Amino acid sequence: MKVLIIGGSGLVGSKVLDLLNSEGTNLVLSPSSKELNILNKELVNQYFEENNDSFDVVINFAAYTDVAKAEEQRGDKQGLAWALNVGGLENILKASKKYNKHLIHISTGFVFPGTPDFPGPYSEDAPLLKESEYKKLGWYAITKLEAEKLIKKEAYPKVSVIRIPYPVRA
């Protein structure tokens, strides 16, 4: 299997990158954010085009993950949290579809509020919150939820979403 890991220097991405390399995965590409700027649609498409034969699967770990700082950007769709978590994912999703790559998108369990009216546990086909219910979520969770909604809207069948609830550095 030939894998492109986006966000391979982060907490979870770096561990998966190490694991794939140690397991003998045929090829793992993990470009830096300078080599693959997911905020720029044209550069994402260019990277996919130039490396099209080098990978079959894309794993997207790239995200704005500082929950507290994301909350400071609440409501700002021009902010970095929204740009990375929604806009960056949209660019990766469209390029994955264009070049027929399987996309594995890393999301978060925070997309579910865990409140008395939504106590959990949640199944993989649990409905996503409506915008009117967003007050129960932090901005980080809202950006990740909006990214998942983009995936559903795009209706590209070669996408998997993995929700990681609480990653811990070991």
PDB file of N, CA and C in Angstrom, residues 88-128:
ATOM      1  N   GLY A  88      -9.023  23.370   4.425  1.00  0.00           N
ATOM      2  CA  GLY A  88      -7.962  22.424   4.079  1.00  0.00           C
ATOM      3  C   GLY A  88      -8.515  21.058   3.734  1.00  0.00           C
ATOM      4  N   LEU A  89      -9.458  20.590   4.547  1.00  0.00           N
ATOM      5  CA  LEU A  89     -10.099  19.303   4.261  1.00  0.00           C
ATOM      6  C   LEU A  89     -10.821  19.348   2.916  1.00  0.00           C
ATOM      7  N   GLU A  90     -11.502  20.441   2.623  1.00  0.00           N
ATOM      8  CA  GLU A  90     -12.214  20.548   1.347  1.00  0.00           C
ATOM      9  C   GLU A  90     -11.243  20.417   0.168  1.00  0.00           C
ATOM     10  N   ASN A  91     -10.088  21.052   0.261  1.00  0.00           N
ATOM     11  CA  ASN A  91      -9.093  20.952  -0.812  1.00  0.00           C
ATOM     12  C   ASN A  91      -8.577  19.526  -0.964  1.00  0.00           C
ATOM     13  N   ILE A  92      -8.322  18.863   0.153  1.00  0.00           N
ATOM     14  CA  ILE A  92      -7.844  17.472   0.122  1.00  0.00           C
ATOM     15  C   ILE A  92      -8.927  16.549  -0.424  1.00  0.00           C
ATOM     16  N   LEU A  93     -10.153  16.744   0.016  1.00  0.00           N
ATOM     17  CA  LEU A  93     -11.280  15.920  -0.429  1.00  0.00           C
ATOM     18  C   LEU A  93     -11.479  16.024  -1.939  1.00  0.00           C
ATOM     19  N   LYS A  94     -11.475  17.240  -2.451  1.00  0.00           N
ATOM     20  CA  LYS A  94     -11.700  17.427  -3.894  1.00  0.00           C
ATOM     21  C   LYS A  94     -10.552  16.849  -4.720  1.00  0.00           C
ATOM     22  N   ALA A  95      -9.322  16.998  -4.243  1.00  0.00           N
ATOM     23  CA  ALA A  95      -8.184  16.412  -4.961  1.00  0.00           C
ATOM     24  C   ALA A  95      -8.233  14.888  -4.882  1.00  0.00           C
ATOM     25  N   SER A  96      -8.610  14.351  -3.738  1.00  0.00           N
ATOM     26  CA  SER A  96      -8.724  12.892  -3.596  1.00  0.00           C
ATOM     27  C   SER A  96      -9.752  12.347  -4.572  1.00  0.00           C
ATOM     28  N   LYS A  97     -10.860  13.041  -4.685  1.00  0.00           N
ATOM     29  CA  LYS A  97     -11.912  12.625  -5.618  1.00  0.00           C
ATOM     30  C   LYS A  97     -11.422  12.733  -7.066  1.00  0.00           C
ATOM     31  N   LYS A  98     -10.800  13.852  -7.396  1.00  0.00           N
ATOM     32  CA  LYS A  98     -10.317  14.077  -8.765  1.00  0.00           C
ATOM     33  C   LYS A  98      -9.313  13.008  -9.190  1.00  0.00           C
ATOM     34  N   TYR A  99      -8.441  12.597  -8.264  1.00  0.00           N
ATOM     35  CA  TYR A  99      -7.388  11.635  -8.593  1.00  0.00           C
ATOM     36  C   TYR A  99      -7.707  10.221  -8.103  1.00  0.00           C
ATOM     37  N   ASN A 100      -8.969  10.002  -7.690  1.00  0.00           N
ATOM     38  CA  ASN A 100      -9.465   8.674  -7.330  1.00  0.00           C
ATOM     39  C   ASN A 100      -8.652   8.014  -6.212  1.00  0.00           C
ATOM     40  N   LYS A 101      -8.411   8.764  -5.159  1.00  0.00           N
ATOM     41  CA  LYS A 101      -7.667   8.256  -3.998  1.00  0.00           C
ATOM     42  C   LYS A 101      -8.639   7.977  -2.858  1.00  0.00           C
ATOM     43  N   HIS A 102      -8.364   6.950  -2.087  1.00  0.00           N
ATOM     44  CA  HIS A 102      -9.155   6.710  -0.876  1.00  0.00           C
ATOM     45  C   HIS A 102      -8.673   7.688   0.186  1.00  0.00           C
ATOM     46  N   LEU A 103      -9.598   8.440   0.755  1.00  0.00           N
ATOM     47  CA  LEU A 103      -9.277   9.426   1.784  1.00  0.00           C
ATOM     48  C   LEU A 103      -9.734   8.921   3.141  1.00  0.00           C
ATOM     49  N   ILE A 104      -8.810   8.907   4.088  1.00  0.00           N
ATOM     50  CA  ILE A 104      -9.136   8.629   5.481  1.00  0.00           C
ATOM     51  C   ILE A 104      -8.955   9.952   6.217  1.00  0.00           C
ATOM     52  N   HIS A 105     -10.060  10.484   6.700  1.00  0.00           N
ATOM     53  CA  HIS A 105     -10.036  11.786   7.382  1.00  0.00           C
ATOM     54  C   HIS A 105     -10.129  11.567   8.885  1.00  0.00           C
ATOM     55  N   ILE A 106      -9.200  12.157   9.607  1.00  0.00           N
ATOM     56  CA  ILE A 106      -9.198  12.042  11.061  1.00  0.00           C
ATOM     57  C   ILE A 106     -10.018  13.190  11.643  1.00  0.00           C
ATOM     58  N   SER A 107     -11.050  12.811  12.379  1.00  0.00           N
ATOM     59  CA  SER A 107     -11.918  13.788  13.020  1.00  0.00           C
ATOM     60  C   SER A 107     -11.815  13.615  14.534  1.00  0.00           C
ATOM     61  N   THR A 108     -12.853  13.965  15.237  1.00  0.00           N
ATOM     62  CA  THR A 108     -12.817  13.952  16.695  1.00  0.00           C
ATOM     63  C   THR A 108     -14.157  13.518  17.278  1.00  0.00           C
ATOM     64  N   GLY A 109     -14.113  12.886  18.427  1.00  0.00           N
ATOM     65  CA  GLY A 109     -15.335  12.567  19.155  1.00  0.00           C
ATOM     66  C   GLY A 109     -16.035  13.810  19.669  1.00  0.00           C
ATOM     67  N   PHE A 110     -15.337  14.948  19.643  1.00  0.00           N
ATOM     68  CA  PHE A 110     -15.935  16.199  20.109  1.00  0.00           C
ATOM     69  C   PHE A 110     -17.108  16.649  19.240  1.00  0.00           C
ATOM     70  N   VAL A 111     -17.295  16.040  18.058  1.00  0.00           N
ATOM     71  CA  VAL A 111     -18.439  16.421  17.221  1.00  0.00           C
ATOM     72  C   VAL A 111     -19.756  16.039  17.886  1.00  0.00           C
ATOM     73  N   PHE A 112     -19.697  15.211  18.915  1.00  0.00           N
ATOM     74  CA  PHE A 112     -20.868  14.881  19.720  1.00  0.00           C
ATOM     75  C   PHE A 112     -20.716  15.567  21.069  1.00  0.00           C
ATOM     76  N   PRO A 113     -21.760  16.223  21.564  1.00  0.00           N
ATOM     77  CA  PRO A 113     -21.598  17.066  22.747  1.00  0.00           C
ATOM     78  C   PRO A 113     -21.484  16.335  24.079  1.00  0.00           C
ATOM     79  N   GLY A 114     -21.995  15.114  24.185  1.00  0.00           N
ATOM     80  CA  GLY A 114     -21.917  14.425  25.466  1.00  0.00           C
ATOM     81  C   GLY A 114     -22.732  15.109  26.552  1.00  0.00           C
ATOM     82  N   THR A 115     -23.828  15.746  26.174  1.00  0.00           N
ATOM     83  CA  THR A 115     -24.709  16.416  27.129  1.00  0.00           C
ATOM     84  C   THR A 115     -25.866  15.484  27.487  1.00  0.00           C
ATOM     85  N   PRO A 116     -26.641  15.796  28.529  1.00  0.00           N
ATOM     86  CA  PRO A 116     -27.743  14.906  28.916  1.00  0.00           C
ATOM     87  C   PRO A 116     -28.715  14.574  27.778  1.00  0.00           C
ATOM     88  N   ASP A 117     -28.956  15.525  26.878  1.00  0.00           N
ATOM     89  CA  ASP A 117     -29.855  15.226  25.764  1.00  0.00           C
ATOM     90  C   ASP A 117     -29.150  14.509  24.607  1.00  0.00           C
ATOM     91  N   PHE A 118     -27.822  14.430  24.635  1.00  0.00           N
ATOM     92  CA  PHE A 118     -27.018  13.663  23.673  1.00  0.00           C
ATOM     93  C   PHE A 118     -25.936  12.912  24.453  1.00  0.00           C
ATOM     94  N   PRO A 119     -26.323  11.961  25.326  1.00  0.00           N
ATOM     95  CA  PRO A 119     -25.348  11.404  26.269  1.00  0.00           C
ATOM     96  C   PRO A 119     -24.331  10.434  25.685  1.00  0.00           C
ATOM     97  N   GLY A 120     -24.602   9.840  24.536  1.00  0.00           N
ATOM     98  CA  GLY A 120     -23.694   8.837  24.002  1.00  0.00           C
ATOM     99  C   GLY A 120     -23.950   7.505  24.662  1.00  0.00           C
ATOM    100  N   PRO A 121     -23.256   6.439  24.358  1.00  0.00           N
ATOM    101  CA  PRO A 121     -22.249   6.394  23.291  1.00  0.00           C
ATOM    102  C   PRO A 121     -22.898   6.581  21.918  1.00  0.00           C
ATOM    103  N   TYR A 122     -22.066   6.854  20.948  1.00  0.00           N
ATOM    104  CA  TYR A 122     -22.539   7.176  19.615  1.00  0.00           C
ATOM    105  C   TYR A 122     -22.113   6.091  18.638  1.00  0.00           C
ATOM    106  N   SER A 123     -23.032   5.731  17.758  1.00  0.00           N
ATOM    107  CA  SER A 123     -22.690   4.762  16.715  1.00  0.00           C
ATOM    108  C   SER A 123     -22.086   5.511  15.536  1.00  0.00           C
ATOM    109  N   GLU A 124     -21.465   4.761  14.642  1.00  0.00           N
ATOM    110  CA  GLU A 124     -20.820   5.426  13.507  1.00  0.00           C
ATOM    111  C   GLU A 124     -21.821   6.080  12.569  1.00  0.00           C
ATOM    112  N   ASP A 125     -23.075   5.656  12.616  1.00  0.00           N
ATOM    113  CA  ASP A 125     -24.079   6.282  11.761  1.00  0.00           C
ATOM    114  C   ASP A 125     -24.995   7.234  12.537  1.00  0.00           C
ATOM    115  N   ALA A 126     -24.576   7.637  13.726  1.00  0.00           N
ATOM    116  CA  ALA A 126     -25.350   8.603  14.510  1.00  0.00           C
ATOM    117  C   ALA A 126     -25.467   9.902  13.719  1.00  0.00           C
ATOM    118  N   PRO A 127     -26.633  10.522  13.751  1.00  0.00           N
ATOM    119  CA  PRO A 127     -26.786  11.772  12.986  1.00  0.00           C
ATOM    120  C   PRO A 127     -25.899  12.878  13.547  1.00  0.00           C
ATOM    121  N   LEU A 128     -25.398  13.698  12.640  1.00  0.00           N
ATOM    122  CA  LEU A 128     -24.592  14.850  13.043  1.00  0.00           C
ATOM    123  C   LEU A 128     -25.513  15.965  13.521  1.00  0.00           C
TER     124      LEU A 128
END
